[in-house]
C-alpha positions as a printed NumPy array, in Angstrom:
array([[ 28.994,   4.564, -21.273],
       [ 28.831,   1.722, -19.109],
       [ 24.935,   1.522, -19.636],
       [ 25.507,   1.658, -23.091],
       [ 27.897,  -1.57 , -23.117],
       [ 25.401,  -3.386, -21.226],
       [ 22.739,  -2.877, -23.364],
       [ 24.74 ,  -4.039, -26.266],
       [ 26.515,  -6.964, -24.981],
       [ 23.777,  -8.247, -22.865],
       [ 20.698,  -6.837, -23.815],
       [ 19.945,  -5.604, -20.214],
       [ 19.205,  -2.336, -19.355],
       [ 20.688,  -0.683, -15.981],
       [ 18.398,   1.321, -14.212],
       [ 20.093,   3.619, -11.628],
       [ 18.007,   3.941,  -8.68 ],
       [ 18.103,   7.062,  -6.438],
       [ 19.27 ,   6.903,  -2.71 ],
       [ 16.986,   4.684,  -0.519],
       [ 13.688,   6.179,   0.36 ],
       [ 10.718,   4.318,   2.254],
       [  8.142,   6.497,   0.073],
       [  8.709,   4.512,  -2.817],
       [  9.081,   1.099,  -0.834],
       [  5.409,  -0.737,  -0.386],
       [  7.31 ,  -3.256,   2.447],
       [  7.894,  -0.247,   4.303],
       [  4.317,   0.622,   4.363],
       [  3.35 ,  -3.174,   4.941],
       [  5.449,  -3.072,   8.057],
       [  3.991,   0.183,   9.173],
       [  0.508,  -1.038,   8.928],
       [  1.652,  -4.754,  10.801],
       [  3.306,  -2.681,  13.088],
       [  0.383,  -0.47 ,  13.904],
       [ -1.832,  -3.326,  14.271],
       [ -0.227,  -5.387,  16.93 ],
       [  0.197,  -1.611,  19.179],
       [ -3.525,  -1.687,  18.637],
       [ -4.272,  -5.08 ,  19.604],
       [ -0.935,  -6.244,  22.081],
       [ -0.642,  -3.388,  24.271],
       [  1.699,  -5.16 ,  26.424],
       [  5.153,  -5.344,  24.451],
       [  6.672,  -8.08 ,  26.657],
       [  4.287, -10.855,  25.557],
       [  4.813, -10.464,  21.833],
       [  6.478, -13.374,  20.801],
       [  6.998, -15.092,  16.891],
       [  3.652, -16.995,  16.744],
       [  1.724, -13.252,  17.714],
       [  4.031, -11.569,  14.695],
       [  3.51 , -14.276,  12.393],
       [ -0.094, -14.225,  12.81 ],
       [ -0.49 , -10.5  ,  12.536],
       [  1.641, -10.382,   9.137],
       [ -0.448, -13.519,   7.685],
       [ -3.835, -10.914,   8.37 ],
       [ -2.414,  -9.339,   5.424],
       [ -2.69 , -12.766,   2.828],
       [ -6.054, -11.251,   2.067],
       [ -4.905,  -7.953,   1.621],
       [ -5.715,  -5.928,  -1.339],
       [ -1.821,  -4.289,  -1.673],
       [ -3.069,  -2.489,  -5.248],
       [ -3.694,   0.83 ,  -3.709],
       [ -0.549,   0.397,  -1.4  ],
       [  1.674,  -0.127,  -4.44 ],
       [  0.023,   2.717,  -6.431],
       [  0.392,   4.985,  -3.237],
       [  3.867,   4.099,  -3.558],
       [  4.464,   5.089,  -7.21 ],
       [  3.814,   1.84 ,  -8.935],
       [  0.935,   2.799, -10.972],
       [  0.533,   0.086, -13.487],
       [  1.709,  -1.914, -15.913],
       [  5.31 ,  -1.729, -14.977],
       [  5.063,   2.306, -14.976],
       [  6.715,   4.461, -12.013],
       [  5.649,   8.135, -10.794],
       [  7.952,   9.515,  -8.295],
       [  5.647,  12.467,  -7.809],
       [  3.087,  10.06 ,  -6.473],
       [  5.179,   8.478,  -3.484],
       [  6.715,  11.863,  -2.804],
       [  3.614,  13.223,  -1.542],
       [  3.218,  10.749,   1.227],
       [  3.146,  11.827,   4.89 ],
       [  6.276,  10.791,   6.771],
       [  4.094,  10.   ,   9.843],
       [  2.218,   7.372,   7.83 ],
       [  5.195,   5.467,   7.812],
       [  5.923,   5.616,  11.402],
       [  8.501,   8.147,  11.008],
       [  8.358,  10.903,  14.056],
       [  9.253,  13.994,  12.756]])
């Protein structure tokens, strides 16, 4: 009922998302890639300061992010496929199971 009300009054269609799942979030993938790179390059964690972290993040500025979005289930033209995102390995995101 509330969905019909939103659409008829405001023209907005509510989308109800499932509970949070990192498989569908490209930000989680970028974060895990950044952390993995920082662990490879900087072995002494006590010397990681803000400028080093920012420089590692800016390394992704020219990174082609389309494959990451596709791997998270965002398959183009505002289409989403949950089956694609759910096929990911949890260790790829930095989770130890």
